[in-house]
Amino acid sequence: MGELSGWFLWFIILWIVFFISMLAIGGFFMFRKFLKRLPKEDGKSVLDWQDYYLEKTRHLWPDEQKVLLEELVKPVPELFRDVARQKIAGKIGELALSEKANEISQDLVVKGYIVATPKRDHKFLIKTLERKQIEVEPYKHLF
């Protein structure tokens, strides 16, 4: 057979490192999804509540707010954009139901985006709001 040597040895080592890294990354995301599917004390999981809020508020979304939400999730990689959109829309729906809103407003979209996203995404939100000439000051306490 012969010994492994030279470039082939390095290729095998790099392939093993790459393969283990990809398995670890995939496992991490699968485990996070699994945790979100676990029922909480109330018997519903995080994703069940998200789906509930989406379904209850689906009819409250005017077209201009759907466009604003699409613009806000644009920097998210396309592979994850649907998940991000659902998470943010679910939080917006939760806020709308808690405020007993008759329609999803621009104010609710901005608040829901701030609450549903990590702080690193807020810079993009501020730039987008300034570009659309929407006042940022009323939302400073949420950042």
Coordinates of N, CA and C in Angstrom, one line a residue:
M1 N 0.8 -1.2 0.0 CA 0.0 0.0 0.0 C 0.9 1.2 0.0
G2 N 1.7 1.4 1.0 CA 2.5 2.6 1.0 C 2.1 3.5 2.1
E3 N 2.9 4.4 2.4 CA 2.6 5.4 3.5 C 2.0 6.6 2.9
L4 N 1.2 7.3 3.7 CA 0.6 8.6 3.3 C 1.7 9.6 3.5
S5 N 1.9 10.4 2.5 CA 3.0 11.4 2.6 C 2.7 12.6 1.7
G6 N 3.3 13.6 2.0 CA 3.2 14.8 1.2 C 1.9 15.5 1.1
W7 N 1.5 15.9 -0.1 CA 0.2 16.6 -0.3 C -1.0 15.8 0.1
F8 N -1.0 14.5 -0.2 CA -2.1 13.7 0.1 C -2.4 13.6 1.6
L9 N -1.4 13.5 2.4 CA -1.6 13.5 3.9 C -2.2 14.8 4.3
W10 N -1.7 15.9 3.8 CA -2.3 17.2 4.2 C -3.8 17.4 3.7
F11 N -4.0 16.8 2.5 CA -5.4 16.8 2.0 C -6.3 16.0 2.9
I12 N -5.9 14.9 3.4 CA -6.7 14.0 4.3 C -7.0 14.8 5.6
I13 N -5.9 15.3 6.2 CA -6.0 16.1 7.4 C -7.0 17.2 7.3
L14 N -6.8 18.0 6.3 CA -7.7 19.2 6.0 C -9.1 18.7 5.8
W15 N -9.3 17.6 5.1 CA -10.7 17.1 4.8 C -11.3 16.7 6.2
I16 N -10.6 16.1 7.0 CA -11.1 15.6 8.3 C -11.5 16.8 9.2
V17 N -10.6 17.9 9.2 CA -10.9 19.1 10.0 C -12.2 19.8 9.4
F18 N -12.2 19.9 8.1 CA -13.4 20.5 7.4 C -14.7 19.7 7.8
F19 N -14.6 18.4 7.6 CA -15.8 17.6 7.9 C -16.3 17.7 9.3
I20 N -15.4 17.6 10.3 CA -15.8 17.7 11.7 C -16.4 19.1 12.0
S21 N -15.8 20.1 11.4 CA -16.3 21.5 11.6 C -17.7 21.6 11.0
M22 N -18.0 21.1 9.8 CA -19.3 21.2 9.3 C -20.3 20.4 10.1
L23 N -19.9 19.2 10.6 CA -20.8 18.5 11.5 C -21.1 19.2 12.7
A24 N -20.1 19.9 13.3 CA -20.4 20.7 14.5 C -21.3 21.8 14.3
I25 N -21.1 22.5 13.2 CA -21.9 23.7 12.9 C -23.4 23.2 12.6
G26 N -23.5 22.2 11.8 CA -24.9 21.7 11.5 C -25.6 21.2 12.8
G27 N -24.8 20.5 13.6 CA -25.4 20.0 14.9 C -25.8 21.1 15.8
F28 N -25.0 22.2 15.8 CA -25.4 23.3 16.7 C -26.7 23.9 16.3
F29 N -26.9 24.1 14.9 CA -28.2 24.7 14.5 C -29.3 23.7 14.7
M30 N -29.1 22.4 14.5 CA -30.2 21.5 14.7 C -30.6 21.4 16.2
F31 N -29.6 21.5 17.1 CA -29.9 21.5 18.5 C -30.6 22.7 18.9
R32 N -30.3 23.9 18.3 CA -31.1 25.1 18.6 C -32.5 25.0 18.2
K33 N -32.7 24.4 17.0 CA -34.1 24.2 16.5 C -34.8 23.2 17.4
F34 N -34.1 22.2 17.9 CA -34.7 21.2 18.8 C -35.2 21.9 20.1
L35 N -34.3 22.7 20.6 CA -34.7 23.4 21.9 C -35.9 24.3 21.7
K36 N -36.0 24.9 20.5 CA -37.2 25.8 20.3 C -38.5 25.0 20.1
R37 N -38.3 23.8 19.8 CA -39.5 22.9 19.6 C -40.0 22.3 20.9
L38 N -39.1 22.3 21.9 CA -39.5 21.7 23.2 C -40.6 22.5 23.9
P39 N -41.7 21.9 24.4 CA -42.7 22.6 25.1 C -42.3 23.2 26.4
K40 N -42.8 24.4 26.6 CA -42.5 25.1 27.8 C -43.5 24.8 28.9
E41 N -43.6 25.5 30.0 CA -44.5 25.2 31.1 C -45.9 25.2 30.7
D42 N -46.3 26.1 29.7 CA -47.6 26.3 29.2 C -48.0 25.2 28.2
G43 N -47.1 24.3 27.8 CA -47.4 23.2 26.9 C -47.1 23.6 25.5
K44 N -46.8 24.8 25.2 CA -46.5 25.2 23.8 C -45.0 25.6 23.7
S45 N -44.4 25.3 22.6 CA -43.0 25.7 22.4 C -42.9 27.1 21.8
V46 N -41.7 27.6 21.7 CA -41.4 28.9 21.2 C -42.0 29.0 19.8
L47 N -41.7 28.0 19.0 CA -42.2 28.0 17.6 C -43.7 27.9 17.5
D48 N -44.3 27.2 18.4 CA -45.8 27.1 18.5 C -46.4 28.5 18.7
W49 N -45.8 29.2 19.7 CA -46.3 30.6 20.0 C -46.1 31.5 18.8
Q50 N -45.0 31.4 18.1 CA -44.7 32.2 17.0 C -45.7 31.9 15.9
D51 N -46.0 30.7 15.6 CA -47.0 30.3 14.6 C -48.4 30.8 15.0
Y52 N -48.7 30.8 16.3 CA -50.0 31.3 16.8 C -50.1 32.8 16.5
Y53 N -49.1 33.5 16.9 CA -49.2 35.0 16.6 C -49.2 35.3 15.2
L54 N -48.5 34.6 14.3 CA -48.6 34.8 12.9 C -50.0 34.6 12.4
E55 N -50.6 33.5 12.8 CA -51.9 33.1 12.3 C -53.0 34.1 12.8
K56 N -52.9 34.5 14.0 CA -53.9 35.5 14.6 C -53.8 36.9 14.0
T57 N -52.7 37.3 13.5 CA -52.5 38.6 13.0 C -52.3 38.7 11.5
R58 N -52.4 37.6 10.8 CA -52.2 37.6 9.3 C -53.0 38.6 8.6
H59 N -54.3 38.8 9.0 CA -55.2 39.7 8.3 C -54.9 41.2 8.7
L60 N -54.1 41.4 9.6 CA -53.9 42.8 10.1 C -52.7 43.5 9.3
W61 N -52.0 42.8 8.4 CA -50.9 43.3 7.8 C -51.2 44.1 6.5
P62 N -51.1 45.5 6.5 CA -51.2 46.2 5.2 C -50.0 46.0 4.3
D63 N -50.1 46.2 3.0 CA -49.0 46.0 2.1 C -47.8 46.8 2.4
E64 N -48.0 48.0 2.8 CA -46.8 48.9 3.0 C -45.9 48.4 4.2
Q65 N -46.6 47.8 5.2 CA -45.8 47.2 6.3 C -45.1 45.9 5.9
K66 N -45.7 45.1 5.0 CA -45.1 43.9 4.5 C -43.8 44.3 3.8
V67 N -43.9 45.4 3.0 CA -42.8 45.9 2.2 C -41.7 46.4 3.2
L68 N -42.0 47.1 4.3 CA -41.1 47.5 5.2 C -40.4 46.3 5.9
L69 N -41.1 45.3 6.3 CA -40.5 44.1 6.9 C -39.6 43.4 5.9
E70 N -39.9 43.4 4.6 CA -39.1 42.8 3.6 C -37.8 43.6 3.5
E71 N -37.9 44.9 3.6 CA -36.7 45.7 3.5 C -35.8 45.5 4.7
L72 N -36.4 45.3 5.9 CA -35.6 45.1 7.1 C -34.9 43.8 7.1
V73 N -35.5 42.8 6.5 CA -34.8 41.4 6.6 C -33.9 41.2 5.3
K74 N -33.8 42.2 4.5 CA -33.0 42.1 3.3 C -31.5 41.8 3.6
P75 N -30.9 42.3 4.6 CA -29.4 41.9 4.9 C -29.2 40.5 5.4
V76 N -30.3 39.8 5.8 CA -30.1 38.5 6.2 C -29.9 37.6 5.0
P77 N -28.9 36.7 5.1 CA -28.6 35.8 4.0 C -29.9 35.0 3.6
E78 N -30.0 34.8 2.3 CA -31.3 34.3 1.7 C -31.7 32.9 2.4
L79 N -30.7 32.2 2.7 CA -30.9 30.9 3.3 C -31.7 31.0 4.6
F80 N -31.4 32.0 5.4 CA -32.0 32.2 6.7 C -33.1 33.3 6.7
R81 N -33.4 33.9 5.6 CA -34.3 35.0 5.5 C -35.7 34.7 5.9
D82 N -36.2 33.5 5.5 CA -37.6 33.1 5.9 C -37.7 32.9 7.4
V83 N -36.7 32.3 8.0 CA -36.8 32.1 9.4 C -36.8 33.4 10.2
A84 N -35.9 34.3 9.7 CA -35.8 35.6 10.3 C -37.1 36.4 10.2
R85 N -37.7 36.3 9.0 CA -39.0 37.0 8.7 C -40.1 36.5 9.6
Q86 N -40.1 35.2 9.8 CA -41.2 34.6 10.6 C -41.0 34.9 12.1
K87 N -39.7 34.9 12.5 CA -39.5 35.3 13.9 C -39.9 36.7 14.2
I88 N -39.5 37.6 13.3 CA -39.8 39.0 13.5 C -41.3 39.3 13.4
A89 N -41.9 38.7 12.4 CA -43.4 38.9 12.2 C -44.1 38.3 13.4
G90 N -43.6 37.2 13.9 CA -44.3 36.6 15.1 C -44.2 37.5 16.3
K91 N -43.1 38.2 16.5 CA -42.9 39.1 17.6 C -43.8 40.4 17.4
I92 N -43.9 40.8 16.1 CA -44.8 41.9 15.8 C -46.2 41.6 16.1
G93 N -46.6 40.3 15.7 CA -48.0 39.9 16.0 C -48.2 39.8 17.5
E94 N -47.3 39.4 18.2 CA -47.4 39.3 19.7 C -47.7 40.7 20.3
L95 N -46.9 41.7 19.8 CA -47.0 43.1 20.2 C -48.4 43.6 19.8
A96 N -48.8 43.3 18.6 CA -50.1 43.8 18.1 C -51.3 43.2 18.9
L97 N -51.2 41.9 19.3 CA -52.3 41.4 20.1 C -52.2 41.9 21.5
S98 N -51.1 42.2 22.1 CA -51.0 42.7 23.4 C -51.5 44.1 23.5
E99 N -51.3 44.9 22.4 CA -51.8 46.3 22.3 C -53.2 46.4 21.7
K100 N -53.8 45.2 21.4 CA -55.1 45.2 20.8 C -55.2 46.1 19.5
A101 N -54.2 46.0 18.7 CA -54.2 46.8 17.5 C -55.2 46.3 16.4
N102 N -55.7 47.2 15.7 CA -56.6 46.9 14.6 C -55.9 46.7 13.3
E103 N -54.6 47.1 13.2 CA -53.8 47.0 12.1 C -52.4 47.0 12.5
I104 N -51.5 46.3 11.8 CA -50.1 46.4 12.0 C -49.6 47.8 11.5
S105 N -49.0 48.5 12.4 CA -48.5 49.9 12.0 C -47.0 49.9 11.9
Q106 N -46.5 50.9 11.3 CA -45.1 51.1 11.2 C -44.4 51.1 12.6
D107 N -45.1 51.7 13.5 CA -44.5 51.7 14.9 C -44.4 50.2 15.4
L108 N -45.4 49.4 15.2 CA -45.3 48.0 15.6 C -44.2 47.2 14.9
V109 N -44.0 47.5 13.6 CA -43.0 46.8 12.9 C -41.6 47.1 13.4
V110 N -41.4 48.4 13.7 CA -40.1 48.8 14.2 C -39.9 48.3 15.6
K111 N -40.9 48.4 16.5 CA -40.7 47.8 17.8 C -40.5 46.3 17.8
G112 N -41.2 45.6 17.0 CA -41.1 44.2 16.9 C -39.7 43.8 16.3
Y113 N -39.2 44.5 15.4 CA -37.9 44.2 14.8 C -36.8 44.4 15.9
I114 N -36.9 45.5 16.7 CA -35.9 45.8 17.7 C -36.0 44.6 18.8
V115 N -37.1 44.2 19.2 CA -37.3 43.2 20.2 C -36.8 41.8 19.7
A116 N -37.1 41.5 18.5 CA -36.9 40.2 18.0 C -35.4 40.0 17.5
T117 N -34.7 41.0 17.3 CA -33.4 40.8 16.7 C -32.2 41.1 17.7
P118 N -31.1 40.6 17.4 CA -29.9 40.9 18.3 C -29.4 42.3 18.1
K119 N -28.7 42.8 19.0 CA -28.3 44.2 19.0 C -27.4 44.5 17.8
R120 N -26.7 43.6 17.2 CA -25.8 43.8 16.1 C -26.6 44.2 14.8
D121 N -27.9 43.8 14.8 CA -28.7 44.2 13.6 C -29.4 45.5 13.8
H122 N -29.3 46.2 14.9 CA -30.0 47.4 15.1 C -29.3 48.6 14.4
K123 N -28.0 48.4 14.0 CA -27.3 49.5 13.3 C -28.0 49.6 11.9
F124 N -28.3 48.4 11.3 CA -28.9 48.5 10.0 C -30.3 49.1 10.1
L125 N -31.0 48.8 11.2 CA -32.4 49.4 11.3 C -32.3 50.9 11.4
I126 N -31.3 51.4 12.2 CA -31.2 52.8 12.4 C -30.9 53.5 11.0
K127 N -30.0 52.9 10.2 CA -29.7 53.4 8.9 C -30.9 53.4 8.0
T128 N -31.7 52.3 8.0 CA -32.9 52.2 7.2 C -33.9 53.2 7.6
L129 N -34.1 53.4 8.9 CA -35.1 54.4 9.4 C -34.7 55.8 9.0
E130 N -33.4 56.1 9.1 CA -33.0 57.4 8.7 C -33.1 57.7 7.2
R131 N -32.8 56.6 6.4 CA -33.0 56.7 5.0 C -34.5 56.9 4.6
K132 N -35.4 56.3 5.4 CA -36.8 56.4 5.1 C -37.4 57.6 5.8
Q133 N -36.6 58.4 6.5 CA -37.0 59.6 7.2 C -38.0 59.3 8.3
I134 N -37.7 58.2 9.0 CA -38.6 57.8 10.2 C -37.8 58.2 11.4
E135 N -38.5 58.9 12.3 CA -37.9 59.3 13.6 C -37.4 58.1 14.4
V136 N -36.1 58.1 14.9 CA -35.5 57.0 15.6 C -35.7 57.2 17.1
E137 N -35.8 58.5 17.5 CA -35.9 58.8 19.0 C -36.9 58.1 19.8
P138 N -38.1 57.9 19.3 CA -39.1 57.2 20.1 C -38.8 55.8 20.5
Y139 N -37.8 55.2 19.8 CA -37.5 53.8 19.9 C -36.1 53.6 20.7
K140 N -35.5 54.7 21.1 CA -34.2 54.7 21.7 C -34.2 53.8 23.0
H141 N -35.3 53.8 23.7 CA -35.3 53.0 25.0 C -35.4 51.5 24.7
L142 N -35.7 51.1 23.5 CA -35.7 49.7 23.2 C -34.4 49.1 22.7
F143 N -33.5 50.0 22.3 CA -32.2 49.6 21.9 C -31.4 49.2 23.1

